[in-house]
Structure formats: structure tokens, C-alpha cells
mmCIF file of C-alpha atoms and ligand atoms in Angstrom:
data_model
loop_
_atom_site.group_PDB
_atom_site.id
_atom_site.type_symbol
_atom_site.label_atom_id
_atom_site.label_comp_id
_atom_site.label_asym_id
_atom_site.label_seq_id
_atom_site.Cartn_x
_atom_site.Cartn_y
_atom_site.Cartn_z
ATOM 1 C CA MET U 1 -100.116 -164.715 209.818
ATOM 2 C CA LEU U 2 -99.631 -162.402 207.163
ATOM 3 C CA ALA U 3 -98.401 -164.974 204.512
ATOM 4 C CA GLY U 4 -101.976 -166.811 204.786
ATOM 5 C CA GLU U 5 -100.378 -169.411 207.235
ATOM 6 C CA LYS U 6 -103.609 -169.436 209.308
ATOM 7 C CA GLY U 7 -106.017 -169.353 206.541
ATOM 8 C CA PRO U 8 -106.600 -166.416 203.652
ATOM 9 C CA ALA U 9 -109.473 -164.396 206.067
ATOM 10 C CA ALA U 10 -107.093 -164.118 208.880
ATOM 11 C CA ALA U 11 -104.472 -163.030 206.843
ATOM 12 C CA LYS U 12 -106.652 -160.080 204.895
ATOM 13 C CA LEU U 13 -108.022 -159.171 208.715
ATOM 14 C CA LEU U 14 -104.980 -158.945 209.895
ATOM 15 C CA GLU U 15 -104.114 -156.774 206.570
ATOM 16 C CA LEU U 16 -106.846 -154.416 208.125
ATOM 17 C CA LEU U 17 -105.421 -154.048 211.979
ATOM 18 C CA LEU U 18 -101.969 -153.569 210.215
ATOM 19 C CA ALA U 19 -103.379 -150.642 208.101
ATOM 20 C CA LEU U 20 -105.721 -149.029 211.203
ATOM 21 C CA GLY U 21 -102.571 -148.850 213.097
ATOM 22 C CA GLU U 22 -100.767 -147.162 210.373
ATOM 23 C CA VAL U 23 -102.917 -144.237 210.196
ATOM 24 C CA PHE U 24 -102.936 -144.073 213.413
ATOM 25 C CA GLU U 25 -99.197 -144.159 213.280
ATOM 26 C CA ALA U 26 -99.340 -147.723 216.174
ATOM 27 C CA GLU U 27 -95.763 -148.467 217.086
ATOM 28 C CA ARG U 28 -96.833 -152.388 217.243
ATOM 29 C CA LEU U 29 -99.828 -154.561 217.696
ATOM 30 C CA VAL U 30 -100.583 -156.439 221.123
ATOM 31 C CA PRO U 31 -102.607 -159.366 222.294
ATOM 32 C CA VAL U 32 -106.584 -158.902 223.023
ATOM 33 C CA GLU U 33 -108.442 -160.579 225.474
ATOM 34 C CA SER U 34 -111.353 -160.660 224.167
ATOM 35 C CA ALA U 35 -113.275 -159.132 221.048
ATOM 36 C CA HIS U 36 -117.194 -157.520 221.005
ATOM 37 C CA ILE U 37 -118.820 -157.463 217.955
ATOM 38 C CA SER U 38 -120.640 -154.882 216.123
ATOM 39 C CA GLY U 39 -122.512 -154.841 212.888
ATOM 40 C CA VAL U 40 -125.160 -157.285 213.667
ATOM 41 C CA SER U 41 -128.584 -156.091 212.834
ATOM 42 C CA TYR U 42 -129.401 -156.694 209.386
ATOM 43 C CA LYS U 43 -131.027 -153.042 209.234
ATOM 44 C CA ASN U 44 -127.708 -151.678 209.384
ATOM 45 C CA LEU U 45 -125.775 -154.190 207.554
ATOM 46 C CA GLY U 46 -127.534 -155.011 204.316
ATOM 47 C CA ALA U 47 -127.262 -157.525 201.735
ATOM 48 C CA ALA U 48 -123.328 -156.238 201.168
ATOM 49 C CA GLY U 49 -122.683 -156.117 204.919
ATOM 50 C CA LEU U 50 -124.298 -160.231 204.821
ATOM 51 C CA GLU U 51 -122.620 -160.859 202.192
ATOM 52 C CA TRP U 52 -119.204 -159.763 203.211
ATOM 53 C CA LEU U 53 -119.461 -161.941 206.289
ATOM 54 C CA GLU U 54 -120.520 -165.030 204.420
ATOM 55 C CA GLU U 55 -117.368 -164.607 202.746
ATOM 56 C CA GLN U 56 -115.297 -164.143 205.722
ATOM 57 C CA ALA U 57 -117.141 -167.437 207.107
ATOM 58 C CA ASP U 58 -116.027 -169.567 203.461
ATOM 59 C CA LEU U 59 -113.017 -167.939 203.835
ATOM 60 C CA GLY U 60 -112.089 -169.822 206.997
ATOM 61 C CA ALA U 61 -112.478 -166.880 209.300
ATOM 62 C CA ARG U 62 -112.459 -168.739 212.852
ATOM 63 C CA ALA U 63 -111.833 -167.106 216.139
ATOM 64 C CA ARG U 64 -109.108 -167.314 218.680
ATOM 65 C CA ILE U 65 -109.988 -165.597 221.259
ATOM 66 C CA ARG U 66 -113.477 -165.186 223.349
ATOM 67 C CA ALA U 67 -116.318 -163.279 221.213
ATOM 68 C CA THR U 68 -119.500 -161.632 221.749
ATOM 69 C CA LEU U 69 -122.025 -160.354 219.501
ATOM 70 C CA ASN U 70 -123.953 -157.114 219.962
ATOM 71 C CA PRO U 71 -127.931 -156.844 219.720
ATOM 72 C CA ALA U 72 -129.492 -158.659 216.377
ATOM 73 C CA GLY U 73 -132.475 -156.510 214.425
ATOM 74 C CA MET U 74 -135.166 -158.779 215.687
ATOM 75 C CA ASP U 75 -135.629 -161.529 218.610
ATOM 76 C CA MET U 76 -134.467 -164.629 216.550
ATOM 77 C CA ASP U 77 -137.678 -166.389 218.020
ATOM 78 C CA LEU U 78 -139.972 -163.670 218.640
ATOM 79 C CA TRP U 79 -139.500 -161.707 215.504
ATOM 80 C CA ARG U 80 -143.193 -162.208 213.730
ATOM 81 C CA GLU U 81 -144.354 -161.400 217.538
ATOM 82 C CA MET U 82 -142.633 -158.024 216.954
ATOM 83 C CA GLY U 83 -143.853 -157.558 213.061
ATOM 84 C CA VAL U 84 -140.410 -158.026 211.991
ATOM 85 C CA PRO U 85 -141.338 -158.365 207.867
ATOM 86 C CA GLU U 86 -139.944 -161.916 206.340
ATOM 87 C CA GLU U 87 -137.620 -161.735 204.223
ATOM 88 C CA PHE U 88 -135.791 -158.793 207.556
ATOM 89 C CA ALA U 89 -135.539 -162.305 209.151
ATOM 90 C CA GLU U 90 -133.997 -164.124 206.620
ATOM 91 C CA GLY U 91 -131.812 -161.440 206.252
ATOM 92 C CA GLN U 92 -130.877 -161.533 210.055
ATOM 93 C CA ARG U 93 -130.936 -164.884 210.301
ATOM 94 C CA ARG U 94 -128.292 -165.168 207.867
ATOM 95 C CA VAL U 95 -126.213 -162.790 209.783
ATOM 96 C CA ILE U 96 -126.434 -164.597 213.055
ATOM 97 C CA GLU U 97 -125.584 -168.047 211.319
ATOM 98 C CA ALA U 98 -122.053 -166.886 209.740
ATOM 99 C CA PHE U 99 -120.479 -165.315 212.913
ATOM 100 C CA GLU U 100 -121.781 -169.175 214.477
ATOM 101 C CA ARG U 101 -119.810 -170.383 211.830
ATOM 102 C CA MET U 102 -116.992 -168.269 212.809
ATOM 103 C CA GLY U 103 -117.145 -169.457 216.205
ATOM 104 C CA VAL U 104 -118.155 -166.202 218.082
ATOM 105 C CA GLU U 105 -121.463 -166.489 220.783
ATOM 106 C CA PRO U 106 -124.808 -165.097 219.543
ATOM 107 C CA THR U 107 -125.489 -162.911 222.953
ATOM 108 C CA CYS U 108 -126.398 -160.593 221.442
ATOM 109 C CA THR U 109 -126.490 -158.115 223.739
ATOM 110 C CA CYS U 110 -125.008 -154.788 224.323
ATOM 111 C CA THR U 111 -124.128 -155.201 227.967
ATOM 112 C CA PRO U 112 -121.792 -158.585 227.268
ATOM 113 C CA TYR U 113 -120.698 -157.962 230.953
ATOM 114 C CA LEU U 114 -124.325 -158.733 232.239
ATOM 115 C CA MET U 115 -124.003 -162.318 230.859
ATOM 116 C CA GLY U 116 -120.485 -163.314 232.471
ATOM 117 C CA HIS U 117 -118.402 -161.788 229.951
ATOM 118 C CA VAL U 118 -116.454 -159.518 231.988
ATOM 119 C CA PRO U 119 -113.078 -158.485 231.548
ATOM 120 C CA GLU U 120 -110.299 -158.000 233.583
ATOM 121 C CA LEU U 121 -108.990 -154.116 235.155
ATOM 122 C CA GLY U 122 -106.290 -153.394 232.454
ATOM 123 C CA SER U 123 -106.706 -155.825 230.452
ATOM 124 C CA GLN U 124 -106.628 -155.239 226.316
ATOM 125 C CA VAL U 125 -109.695 -155.929 224.241
ATOM 126 C CA ALA U 126 -111.021 -155.072 220.944
ATOM 127 C CA TRP U 127 -114.968 -154.166 222.127
ATOM 128 C CA ALA U 128 -117.091 -152.121 219.603
ATOM 129 C CA GLU U 129 -121.020 -150.361 220.805
ATOM 130 C CA SER U 130 -120.224 -147.532 222.025
ATOM 131 C CA SER U 131 -121.892 -147.796 225.582
ATOM 132 C CA ALA U 132 -119.924 -150.933 226.082
ATOM 133 C CA VAL U 133 -116.966 -149.439 225.455
ATOM 134 C CA CYS U 134 -117.778 -147.266 227.726
ATOM 135 C CA PHE U 135 -118.422 -149.821 230.153
ATOM 136 C CA SER U 136 -115.366 -151.487 229.810
ATOM 137 C CA ASN U 137 -112.926 -148.974 229.159
ATOM 138 C CA SER U 138 -114.644 -146.860 232.579
ATOM 139 C CA VAL U 139 -116.164 -149.158 234.732
ATOM 140 C CA LEU U 140 -113.870 -152.154 233.968
ATOM 141 C CA GLY U 141 -111.142 -150.977 233.306
ATOM 142 C CA ALA U 142 -110.463 -152.823 230.173
ATOM 143 C CA ARG U 143 -109.060 -151.351 227.254
ATOM 144 C CA THR U 144 -110.698 -150.426 224.269
ATOM 145 C CA ASN U 145 -110.896 -147.785 220.995
ATOM 146 C CA ARG U 146 -114.154 -147.335 220.037
ATOM 147 C CA GLU U 147 -113.641 -150.441 217.104
ATOM 148 C CA SER U 148 -116.353 -151.208 214.641
ATOM 149 C CA GLY U 149 -117.852 -154.409 213.015
ATOM 150 C CA PRO U 150 -114.908 -154.957 210.677
ATOM 151 C CA THR U 151 -112.291 -154.399 212.927
ATOM 152 C CA THR U 152 -113.744 -156.603 215.895
ATOM 153 C CA LEU U 153 -114.192 -159.484 213.971
ATOM 154 C CA ALA U 154 -110.778 -158.952 212.384
ATOM 155 C CA SER U 155 -109.496 -159.013 216.423
ATOM 156 C CA ALA U 156 -111.605 -161.492 217.119
ATOM 157 C CA VAL U 157 -109.819 -163.827 214.404
ATOM 158 C CA THR U 158 -106.600 -162.318 214.424
ATOM 159 C CA GLY U 159 -106.212 -162.064 218.863
ATOM 160 C CA LEU U 160 -104.233 -158.943 218.071
ATOM 161 C CA ALA U 161 -104.597 -154.965 218.088
ATOM 162 C CA ALA U 162 -102.674 -151.995 217.240
ATOM 163 C CA LEU U 163 -101.632 -150.533 219.865
ATOM 164 C CA TYR U 164 -102.698 -146.818 220.422
ATOM 165 C CA GLY U 165 -105.596 -143.817 221.463
ATOM 166 C CA TYR U 166 -106.913 -145.677 225.006
ATOM 167 C CA ARG U 167 -104.950 -149.049 225.488
ATOM 168 C CA LEU U 168 -101.625 -146.442 226.385
ATOM 169 C CA ASP U 169 -101.976 -144.796 229.243
ATOM 170 C CA GLU U 170 -101.242 -141.259 228.386
ATOM 171 C CA ASN U 171 -104.524 -141.288 226.424
ATOM 172 C CA ARG U 172 -106.517 -142.643 229.154
ATOM 173 C CA ARG U 173 -105.699 -139.094 231.653
ATOM 174 C CA PRO U 174 -108.896 -136.432 231.884
ATOM 175 C CA GLY U 175 -108.893 -133.331 229.897
ATOM 176 C CA VAL U 176 -111.371 -131.816 231.799
ATOM 177 C CA VAL U 177 -113.163 -131.868 235.705
ATOM 178 C CA VAL U 178 -117.200 -132.440 235.389
ATOM 179 C CA ASP U 179 -118.389 -130.807 238.545
ATOM 180 C CA VAL U 180 -121.573 -132.187 239.684
ATOM 181 C CA GLU U 181 -124.242 -130.182 241.136
ATOM 182 C CA ALA U 182 -127.333 -131.889 239.832
ATOM 183 C CA GLU U 183 -129.376 -134.321 242.297
ATOM 184 C CA LEU U 184 -128.719 -137.660 240.294
ATOM 185 C CA GLU U 185 -131.482 -140.005 241.614
ATOM 186 C CA THR U 186 -132.585 -141.760 239.530
ATOM 187 C CA THR U 187 -130.842 -144.118 236.280
ATOM 188 C CA MET U 188 -132.237 -140.807 233.810
ATOM 189 C CA ASP U 189 -130.588 -138.429 236.117
ATOM 190 C CA TYR U 190 -127.303 -139.714 234.355
ATOM 191 C CA SER U 191 -128.382 -140.835 231.652
ATOM 192 C CA ALA U 192 -129.270 -136.933 231.077
ATOM 193 C CA LEU U 193 -125.397 -136.223 232.706
ATOM 194 C CA GLY U 194 -124.421 -137.995 230.707
ATOM 195 C CA TYR U 195 -125.664 -137.030 227.182
ATOM 196 C CA VAL U 196 -125.303 -133.005 228.769
ATOM 197 C CA ILE U 197 -121.373 -134.247 229.283
ATOM 198 C CA GLY U 198 -121.007 -135.852 225.667
ATOM 199 C CA LYS U 199 -122.685 -132.742 224.268
ATOM 200 C CA LYS U 200 -119.905 -130.121 225.538
ATOM 201 C CA LEU U 201 -116.851 -132.358 225.695
ATOM 202 C CA GLY U 202 -116.637 -134.075 222.458
ATOM 203 C CA LYS U 203 -114.421 -136.939 222.580
ATOM 204 C CA THR U 204 -112.565 -135.235 226.262
ATOM 205 C CA VAL U 205 -111.840 -138.317 228.907
ATOM 206 C CA PRO U 206 -114.253 -136.443 231.815
ATOM 207 C CA TYR U 207 -112.797 -136.162 235.763
ATOM 208 C CA PHE U 208 -116.108 -136.664 237.553
ATOM 209 C CA ARG U 209 -116.646 -134.996 241.003
ATOM 210 C CA GLY U 210 -119.815 -135.457 242.912
ATOM 211 C CA LEU U 211 -120.960 -138.674 241.268
ATOM 212 C CA GLY U 212 -122.423 -139.973 244.650
ATOM 213 C CA LYS U 213 -122.851 -143.676 244.209
ATOM 214 C CA PRO U 214 -124.388 -144.915 240.973
ATOM 215 C CA SER U 215 -125.805 -148.478 240.274
ATOM 216 C CA LEU U 216 -124.299 -150.810 237.591
ATOM 217 C CA GLU U 217 -127.172 -149.440 236.053
ATOM 218 C CA SER U 218 -126.786 -145.517 236.534
ATOM 219 C CA MET U 219 -122.872 -146.540 235.247
ATOM 220 C CA LYS U 220 -123.602 -148.206 231.502
ATOM 221 C CA ALA U 221 -127.104 -145.166 231.308
ATOM 222 C CA LEU U 222 -123.816 -142.627 231.911
ATOM 223 C CA GLY U 223 -121.653 -144.083 229.085
ATOM 224 C CA ALA U 224 -124.212 -145.287 226.927
ATOM 225 C CA ALA U 225 -125.464 -141.055 226.769
ATOM 226 C CA CYS U 226 -121.775 -139.670 226.203
ATOM 227 C CA ALA U 227 -120.847 -141.501 224.012
ATOM 228 C CA THR U 228 -124.207 -141.035 221.693
ATOM 229 C CA SER U 229 -124.408 -136.944 221.952
ATOM 230 C CA GLY U 230 -120.308 -136.939 221.931
ATOM 231 C CA GLY U 231 -117.772 -139.764 221.427
ATOM 232 C CA ILE U 232 -116.740 -140.324 224.723
ATOM 233 C CA ALA U 233 -115.208 -143.890 225.060
ATOM 234 C CA LEU U 234 -114.030 -143.401 229.003
ATOM 235 C CA TRP U 235 -115.241 -141.418 231.964
ATOM 236 C CA HIS U 236 -113.573 -141.307 235.628
ATOM 237 C CA GLY U 237 -115.508 -140.859 238.611
ATOM 238 C CA GLU U 238 -113.760 -140.144 241.677
ATOM 239 C CA GLU U 239 -114.604 -142.610 244.441
ATOM 240 C CA VAL U 240 -116.671 -144.666 241.736
ATOM 241 C CA THR U 241 -113.978 -146.093 238.979
ATOM 242 C CA PRO U 242 -111.186 -147.993 239.391
ATOM 243 C CA GLU U 243 -108.521 -145.541 237.836
ATOM 244 C CA ALA U 244 -109.731 -142.311 239.471
ATOM 245 C CA ARG U 245 -107.334 -142.742 241.949
ATOM 246 C CA GLN U 246 -104.487 -143.059 239.783
ATOM 247 C CA MET U 247 -106.199 -139.803 237.655
ATOM 248 C CA LYS U 248 -106.219 -137.558 240.533
ATOM 249 C CA ALA U 249 -102.220 -137.048 240.346
ATOM 250 C CA PHE U 250 -103.095 -134.895 236.307
ATOM 251 C CA LEU U 251 -106.076 -132.814 237.820
ATOM 252 C CA ASP U 252 -104.381 -129.626 238.403
ATOM 253 C CA GLY U 253 -104.563 -126.917 235.798
ATOM 254 C CA LEU U 254 -107.480 -128.948 234.311
ATOM 255 C CA GLU U 255 -110.498 -126.536 233.125
ATOM 256 C CA ARG U 256 -113.958 -127.124 235.630
ATOM 257 C CA LEU U 257 -117.183 -127.524 234.181
ATOM 258 C CA PRO U 258 -120.088 -127.703 236.650
ATOM 259 C CA VAL U 259 -123.219 -129.291 235.576
ATOM 260 C CA GLY U 260 -126.868 -128.124 237.327
ATOM 261 C CA ASP U 261 -130.153 -129.281 237.661
ATOM 262 C CA ALA U 262 -131.481 -126.876 234.915
ATOM 263 C CA ASP U 263 -128.837 -128.643 232.776
ATOM 264 C CA LEU U 264 -130.138 -131.638 232.993
ATOM 265 C CA ALA U 265 -133.945 -130.466 232.894
ATOM 266 C CA GLU U 266 -132.580 -128.488 229.378
ATOM 267 C CA GLU U 267 -132.345 -132.184 227.512
ATOM 268 C CA VAL U 268 -135.230 -133.596 228.751
ATOM 269 C CA ALA U 269 -137.689 -131.027 227.472
ATOM 270 C CA ARG U 270 -135.901 -131.092 224.215
ATOM 271 C CA LEU U 271 -136.084 -134.778 223.629
ATOM 272 C CA THR U 272 -139.709 -134.281 225.183
ATOM 273 C CA ARG U 273 -142.744 -133.923 222.929
ATOM 274 C CA PRO U 274 -146.895 -134.293 223.650
ATOM 275 C CA LEU U 275 -147.347 -137.835 223.086
ATOM 276 C CA ARG U 276 -150.627 -139.195 222.354
ATOM 277 C CA ALA U 277 -150.101 -142.975 222.833
ATOM 278 C CA PRO U 278 -146.421 -144.019 222.951
ATOM 279 C CA ILE U 279 -145.051 -147.403 223.081
ATOM 280 C CA ILE U 280 -142.786 -147.013 226.487
ATOM 281 C CA VAL U 281 -139.339 -149.085 225.409
ATOM 282 C CA LEU U 282 -136.825 -149.867 228.166
ATOM 283 C CA GLY U 283 -134.083 -151.591 227.995
ATOM 284 C CA CYS U 284 -131.548 -148.934 226.548
ATOM 285 C CA PRO U 285 -128.727 -150.515 227.159
ATOM 286 C CA HIS U 286 -130.369 -153.488 227.408
ATOM 287 C CA SER U 287 -132.138 -154.024 230.688
ATOM 288 C CA SER U 288 -130.141 -155.959 234.487
ATOM 289 C CA LEU U 289 -132.113 -158.267 236.080
ATOM 290 C CA ALA U 290 -132.238 -155.436 239.037
ATOM 291 C CA GLU U 291 -134.469 -153.257 236.203
ATOM 292 C CA LEU U 292 -136.836 -156.327 235.152
ATOM 293 C CA ALA U 293 -137.441 -156.560 238.676
ATOM 294 C CA GLU U 294 -138.375 -152.532 239.159
ATOM 295 C CA ILE U 295 -140.137 -152.797 236.095
ATOM 296 C CA ALA U 296 -142.610 -155.825 237.372
ATOM 297 C CA THR U 297 -143.047 -154.136 240.884
ATOM 298 C CA LEU U 298 -144.407 -150.811 238.620
ATOM 299 C CA VAL U 299 -146.509 -153.046 236.449
ATOM 300 C CA GLU U 300 -147.663 -155.695 238.909
ATOM 301 C CA GLY U 301 -152.162 -155.689 238.187
ATOM 302 C CA LYS U 302 -151.882 -153.069 235.858
ATOM 303 C CA ASP U 303 -152.995 -153.442 231.953
ATOM 304 C CA MET U 304 -150.129 -151.676 229.520
ATOM 305 C CA GLY U 305 -152.040 -152.794 226.370
ATOM 306 C CA GLY U 306 -149.327 -153.662 224.539
ATOM 307 C CA LYS U 307 -147.520 -150.389 225.042
ATOM 308 C CA LEU U 308 -144.490 -151.525 226.762
ATOM 309 C CA TRP U 309 -141.707 -152.929 225.708
ATOM 310 C CA VAL U 310 -138.341 -154.149 227.556
ATOM 311 C CA PHE U 311 -135.417 -155.481 226.343
ATOM 312 C CA THR U 312 -133.190 -157.465 227.605
ATOM 313 C CA SER U 313 -130.147 -160.182 226.839
ATOM 314 C CA ARG U 314 -130.862 -163.939 226.990
ATOM 315 C CA GLY U 315 -128.811 -164.451 230.129
ATOM 316 C CA VAL U 316 -130.458 -161.831 231.958
ATOM 317 C CA TYR U 317 -133.647 -163.087 229.707
ATOM 318 C CA GLU U 318 -133.528 -166.550 231.482
ATOM 319 C CA GLU U 319 -133.032 -165.129 235.472
ATOM 320 C CA ALA U 320 -135.897 -162.976 235.006
ATOM 321 C CA GLY U 321 -138.486 -165.932 233.693
ATOM 322 C CA GLU U 322 -136.871 -167.865 236.910
ATOM 323 C CA ALA U 323 -137.393 -164.919 239.737
ATOM 324 C CA GLY U 324 -141.163 -164.452 237.796
ATOM 325 C CA TYR U 325 -140.313 -161.002 236.340
ATOM 326 C CA VAL U 326 -141.045 -161.913 232.745
ATOM 327 C CA GLY U 327 -144.488 -163.446 233.844
ATOM 328 C CA VAL U 328 -145.381 -160.574 235.974
ATOM 329 C CA ILE U 329 -144.474 -158.337 233.069
ATOM 330 C CA GLU U 330 -146.014 -160.568 230.265
ATOM 331 C CA ASN U 331 -149.484 -160.363 232.484
ATOM 332 C CA ALA U 332 -149.314 -157.002 232.387
ATOM 333 C CA GLY U 333 -149.884 -157.132 228.991
ATOM 334 C CA GLY U 334 -146.262 -155.600 228.730
ATOM 335 C CA ARG U 335 -143.623 -157.767 226.532
ATOM 336 C CA VAL U 336 -140.392 -158.496 227.344
ATOM 337 C CA PHE U 337 -138.108 -159.179 224.013
ATOM 338 C CA ARG U 338 -134.186 -160.413 223.786
ATOM 339 C CA ASP U 339 -131.271 -160.647 221.019
ATOM 340 C CA THR U 340 -132.303 -156.911 219.674
ATOM 341 C CA CYS U 341 -133.815 -153.363 221.055
ATOM 342 C CA MET U 342 -135.583 -149.991 220.055
ATOM 343 C CA VAL U 343 -132.928 -148.166 217.988
ATOM 344 C CA VAL U 344 -131.404 -151.570 215.541
ATOM 345 C CA ALA U 345 -135.073 -153.182 214.645
ATOM 346 C CA PRO U 346 -137.146 -151.800 211.609
ATOM 347 C CA VAL U 347 -139.159 -149.360 214.025
ATOM 348 C CA LYS U 348 -140.603 -147.805 211.295
ATOM 349 C CA GLU U 349 -141.678 -150.792 209.143
ATOM 350 C CA MET U 350 -143.272 -152.244 212.055
ATOM 351 C CA GLY U 351 -145.353 -149.050 212.616
ATOM 352 C CA TRP U 352 -143.691 -147.132 215.286
ATOM 353 C CA ASP U 353 -144.498 -143.078 215.017
ATOM 354 C CA GLU U 354 -143.657 -142.374 218.905
ATOM 355 C CA VAL U 355 -141.867 -143.551 221.599
ATOM 356 C CA ALA U 356 -141.538 -142.799 225.328
ATOM 357 C CA THR U 357 -138.190 -144.107 226.991
ATOM 358 C CA ASN U 358 -135.775 -143.564 230.346
ATOM 359 C CA SER U 359 -132.175 -143.678 228.035
ATOM 360 C CA PHE U 360 -131.198 -140.264 225.966
ATOM 361 C CA LYS U 361 -129.229 -143.042 223.889
ATOM 362 C CA ALA U 362 -132.882 -144.587 222.719
ATOM 363 C CA GLY U 363 -134.974 -140.903 222.516
ATOM 364 C CA HIS U 364 -131.187 -138.996 220.740
ATOM 365 C CA TYR U 365 -131.307 -141.927 217.939
ATOM 366 C CA MET U 366 -135.393 -142.526 217.360
ATOM 367 C CA ALA U 367 -135.985 -138.608 217.526
ATOM 368 C CA SER U 368 -133.274 -138.559 215.018
ATOM 369 C CA MET U 369 -135.245 -141.852 212.419
ATOM 370 C CA GLY U 370 -138.466 -139.140 212.517
ATOM 371 C CA LEU U 371 -140.516 -140.571 215.856
ATOM 372 C CA ASP U 372 -142.031 -137.872 218.510
ATOM 373 C CA THR U 373 -140.513 -139.083 221.651
ATOM 374 C CA ARG U 374 -140.616 -138.157 225.475
ATOM 375 C CA ILE U 375 -137.891 -138.629 228.462
ATOM 376 C CA ALA U 376 -139.099 -139.709 231.489
ATOM 377 C CA THR U 377 -138.302 -141.905 234.100
ATOM 378 C CA ILE U 378 -139.373 -145.396 234.414
ATOM 379 C CA ARG U 379 -141.292 -144.579 237.429
ATOM 380 C CA GLU U 380 -142.938 -141.944 235.702
ATOM 381 C CA LEU U 381 -143.471 -143.665 232.733
ATOM 382 C CA LEU U 382 -145.100 -147.006 234.023
ATOM 383 C CA ASN U 383 -147.260 -145.025 236.273
ATOM 384 C CA GLY U 384 -149.531 -143.643 233.632
ATOM 385 C CA GLY U 385 -149.656 -139.473 232.143
ATOM 386 C CA THR U 386 -148.208 -139.511 228.828
HETATM 387 FE FE1 F3S L 1 -127.952 -151.764 223.593
HETATM 388 FE FE2 F3S L 1 -130.102 -150.806 221.812
HETATM 389 FE FE3 F3S L 1 -129.368 -149.377 223.523
HETATM 390 S S1 F3S L 1 -127.695 -151.807 221.321
HETATM 391 S S2 F3S L 1 -127.039 -149.626 224.269
HETATM 392 S S3 F3S L 1 -130.044 -151.430 223.549
HETATM 393 S S4 F3S L 1 -129.549 -149.068 221.292
#
């Protein structure tokens, strides 16, 4: 492949993986079963990023393994309704076209595992998008590092990744035991817990005790938040995640970190400002069917006046459409968009200045973009009051 037998793009992309492997002193390359590629929004890529992708496609880069895509900067059909500028839309359309030419599925979601891309326990994969990485490593037990857009494309095209980091048993061991003393009920509580822990631990792998029985939605929220405030790519939850049992052998002598209700409340307060008429943004990470069902139940018969935006994947949108949830939300003056989210869409150009959400990841990034934010549970947000 390096000699160009699989084409010039594969040779170049393999060089990239080899260079990365050298930096991290990897012994060898390993085959990976799937890739999830980030760096899709034209907001982040810009003209230079688009040019690089088109060049790879022109040079014959083609995915050899299953490869899915992270969110784009707009709903690929409903971008005008989102208020996305024409020029941005043209750039975004070309980005997706380039990926499609390379054989990548245009899933445009950060929850590929809700659209049937579910790698097996112990398998090696190359995933980017920090929340998806955390879900893959922790909840599914499939192994990946926090990859980037170019390295995931390189893995998709070569079917390989350098063997280092979370791909190795020894780096999957916990470094701190977190004793959860806080009461965890809502998805927002788990998001807050993740945010607190990411801040305190940086990249250290936490072993949680007292997580209760988190739903899939709570686990995706927890991972998204701890990957945002810190660099956590893997967490274990006692009696929750698949590798936790074997990690018990490594807990002796580890630091213990208690986390209580006050720790969570402090972070909620930090990202909460008094707002006038915020847009309520839900679906970070992209909403599951159960979340869309909950939102539909809460807004049925209400008038949200266009101030509720929900983000999800195309797969879940279709199921939610069939179940009637999308119709209920739209009849109540809410909007449901696919392919994108509040963080990767050009929201400043769309005229947004204040948002309310149940997601610490969304709140964190939107605050850093200069928007005023409020964090609350879905129920609090949809039952009124800013
Ligand atoms: Fe997904 Fe966007 Fe949040 S990519 S995790 S919805 S910031």
C-alpha cells in the first residue's frame, strides 16, 4: 500500500498513520473494523478543508471498511429553514459529496450506534467525535483512541490504525474511583456528573461507583460531558459497563473522589444566565427515539412558537416520524432537524444569542461561542420559565 499499489491516496494516508504511530511509539498497525469520521461541518473545515477532501476523493481514496460520518453544519434538506447562508450550504454540499465519492455513508450523526453502527465488545475501531469515542470505549467496549478527521479517513481507506493508547489493555485501567453520592435522576444529572468529573480528572479513566441504572441516554450524556470538560475517552461504571468487572482487580490503592449534589449544582449555576426568550436546543448528543417520545409528550398541545429545536439522526428521525413524535413536536411549534446540531451549525450567522439546553456539552460550547446559556432538565425547559 505504501508503494502505491492501492493508489496514491491510500499511500499518503498510510504515511499519516505511520507517523502518528511513531509519535506514540506504537509497535505495529492493527486492522480496524469500522471508522466514524469527524471534521464534516463546513464551519470547521472551511475552503481549505473542503479542498483537501476533494483532493483525496480525486486521488482515488475509497473506504475499505464501514465508515460513517459525524454531523454536518446543516440539515441537508431543510437548511433554508434553519437560516443557513447559501454560500455555506454550497460548501457543505460539496463536503458531503466528496465523502460519498470515497464510499463513506453520509449518516451525519454523532450517535452512529443509534443507526445500526454498533461495533462489538473488544473490537478495534477508529472513531472520532469525543462523545461517540466515549460511548464506543465505555458502553460498547470497542477500542478506539480520540481520533481526528484525517486519521479516521486514513483508517477508513487503509483499514488500519496504530496500536497505542486505549487500544491496549494496560491503558484501559482506571486511575481514580469516583464515589457518586449525588442523586442521579435525569439525563441532565448524568451530564452534570460527567462535566464535573472531566474537569477534575482531565484524561484519567474514572471508575464510577453508585451510578444506579443509567439509561442509554444518560450514558451518552455522561460520556459527552466528561469528554468536553476534560479529555476523557473511557469510563467504567460498576455493574453498568462491560469491562467494569475485570477492572475491579486494579482498584486497590487508587485515589477516591466523592461527588455530591452540590458539585453538580455548582456547574449548573455556572452555565446558567437569566435569559429573555432563548431557543431551547435539545439533542446533544443526537436525540434517541425515547428522547423524542419524551419531548413530544411534554409539548403536545403547547405553542413553542418556533423556539424549540431538536436535533437527531436520519435513522431516528424516520422512526420518530412513523411513531408520530415529529408531527406532535412540529404541531406544537417546535422543529426537528437531522444531519447537524447547535454546535456545528453557523448559529451566530443564524442570529442566535441565547439558548437553553439540558446538555453540558452544548452549553459549554455555546457559552464559549459567546451565547448566553441556561442548563435545565428537559421537563423544566419544556414546562416553561426561562
Ligand atoms: Fe453531537 Fe453536536 Fe453534541 S456533534 S455530541 S450534538 S455538539
